[in-house]
Amino acid sequence: MNERTDIFRGTEDYIIDDDLMLTVNIAMEMGKPLLVKGEPGTGKTALAESVAAALGKQLIVWSIKSTTRAQDGLYQYDVVRRLYDSQLGNEGVDDIRRYIKPGKLGEAFMAEDQCVLLIDEIDKADLEFPNDLLWELDRMEFYIPETDETVIAKHPPIVIITSNAEKELPDAFLRRCAFHYIEFPNEAQMREIVLAHYPDIEEKLLEQALDAFFYVREYFELKKKPSTSELLDWIRALKLSGMPVDDLRQKLPLTGFLLKKDEDRETVKGSTGGLR
């Protein structure tokens, strides 16, 4: 079980609802990994960053790719370097420990203080990847056969795992996790998020930007709907441009900051329904 930590209540720039806050704190108290799902831009990765910042803990990020193996997160044995050193007659070749490099999970286990481990976008990996981590996440330890050592977590990390739901995760893995689905913010919640980032924003710009943003998300069939980060970038671009912000829904200027796919920009631009 994780060591007792302070209560997480969010941070100034990360607005959190009561349900997610409660889930985070209970998962930490139970020592369970927290699996967070939601569409891109709902703040899954930022949650781990916020937890680390709020609790004053180191954040270790393990970004998952399609080629990532569970072994990569534990440790890597640099046999090539050892062979190279042996050929050159370098000292210390017999000490295998010199050639063992911890992965991100290994770093979290070996940390001198409890840290936050973010396993980001776990659904990008092979289907067997989550199951291959069951023992390590359950026991908070792993075995290194090259040195005949078992690495046991000095301070079990707070583990936050994100998924964009690109593929289903194994049932055995899901049973071991606490779970929360982050819904996309409604207009009132998005207003809070924008104000957290731009506390001095003019009310007119805020109202116009939110109206246009949610109109684009809800009215058009898009390949990639604009997310919170795109809205924040768009607002910043509008502020820097100095252009009038009257009727942003109709004009939709600087859409390159809001819509990132060519077909989406064409959809909005050439919609037969027009822009109201």
PDB file of C-alpha atoms in Angstrom, residues 34-36 43-52 58-64 104-105 108 115-122 129 133 137 157-163:
ATOM      1  CA  LEU A  34      -5.528   4.927 -11.176  1.00  0.00           C
ATOM      2  CA  LEU A  35      -6.606   4.324 -14.776  1.00  0.00           C
ATOM      3  CA  VAL A  36      -7.944   7.512 -16.361  1.00  0.00           C
ATOM      4  CA  GLY A  43      -6.630  16.655 -18.900  1.00  0.00           C
ATOM      5  CA  LYS A  44      -5.581  13.044 -18.303  1.00  0.00           C
ATOM      6  CA  THR A  45      -1.845  13.673 -18.549  1.00  0.00           C
ATOM      7  CA  ALA A  46      -2.194  17.021 -16.793  1.00  0.00           C
ATOM      8  CA  LEU A  47      -3.815  15.205 -13.853  1.00  0.00           C
ATOM      9  CA  ALA A  48      -0.567  13.397 -13.049  1.00  0.00           C
ATOM     10  CA  GLU A  49       1.380  16.633 -13.414  1.00  0.00           C
ATOM     11  CA  SER A  50      -1.068  18.350 -11.072  1.00  0.00           C
ATOM     12  CA  VAL A  51      -0.896  15.571  -8.453  1.00  0.00           C
ATOM     13  CA  ALA A  52       2.908  15.717  -8.448  1.00  0.00           C
ATOM     14  CA  GLN A  58       8.816  14.012  -8.442  1.00  0.00           C
ATOM     15  CA  LEU A  59       6.957  13.119 -11.640  1.00  0.00           C
ATOM     16  CA  ILE A  60       8.320  10.244 -13.718  1.00  0.00           C
ATOM     17  CA  VAL A  61       6.718   9.907 -17.160  1.00  0.00           C
ATOM     18  CA  TRP A  62       6.696   6.648 -19.105  1.00  0.00           C
ATOM     19  CA  SER A  63       5.323   7.548 -22.540  1.00  0.00           C
ATOM     20  CA  ILE A  64       4.032   4.405 -24.228  1.00  0.00           C
ATOM     21  CA  LYS A 104      10.873   4.408 -15.817  1.00  0.00           C
ATOM     22  CA  LEU A 105       9.151   1.872 -13.552  1.00  0.00           C
ATOM     23  CA  ALA A 108      10.088   4.958  -9.596  1.00  0.00           C
ATOM     24  CA  CYS A 115       7.071   9.839  -6.612  1.00  0.00           C
ATOM     25  CA  VAL A 116       4.223  10.003  -9.116  1.00  0.00           C
ATOM     26  CA  LEU A 117       4.588   7.571 -12.027  1.00  0.00           C
ATOM     27  CA  LEU A 118       2.608   8.435 -15.145  1.00  0.00           C
ATOM     28  CA  ILE A 119       2.158   5.558 -17.616  1.00  0.00           C
ATOM     29  CA  ASP A 120       0.883   7.643 -20.499  1.00  0.00           C
ATOM     30  CA  GLU A 121      -1.394   6.243 -23.260  1.00  0.00           C
ATOM     31  CA  ILE A 122      -1.133   2.589 -22.288  1.00  0.00           C
ATOM     32  CA  PHE A 129       1.581  -5.104 -22.449  1.00  0.00           C
ATOM     33  CA  LEU A 133       2.940  -5.459 -15.807  1.00  0.00           C
ATOM     34  CA  LEU A 137       2.266  -3.277 -10.173  1.00  0.00           C
ATOM     35  CA  PRO A 157       4.833   5.267  -6.273  1.00  0.00           C
ATOM     36  CA  ILE A 158       1.493   6.885  -6.952  1.00  0.00           C
ATOM     37  CA  VAL A 159       0.665   5.338 -10.319  1.00  0.00           C
ATOM     38  CA  ILE A 160      -1.571   7.143 -12.812  1.00  0.00           C
ATOM     39  CA  ILE A 161      -2.285   5.423 -16.132  1.00  0.00           C
ATOM     40  CA  THR A 162      -3.948   7.172 -19.063  1.00  0.00           C
ATOM     41  CA  SER A 163      -5.829   5.683 -22.000  1.00  0.00           C
TER      42      SER A 163
END
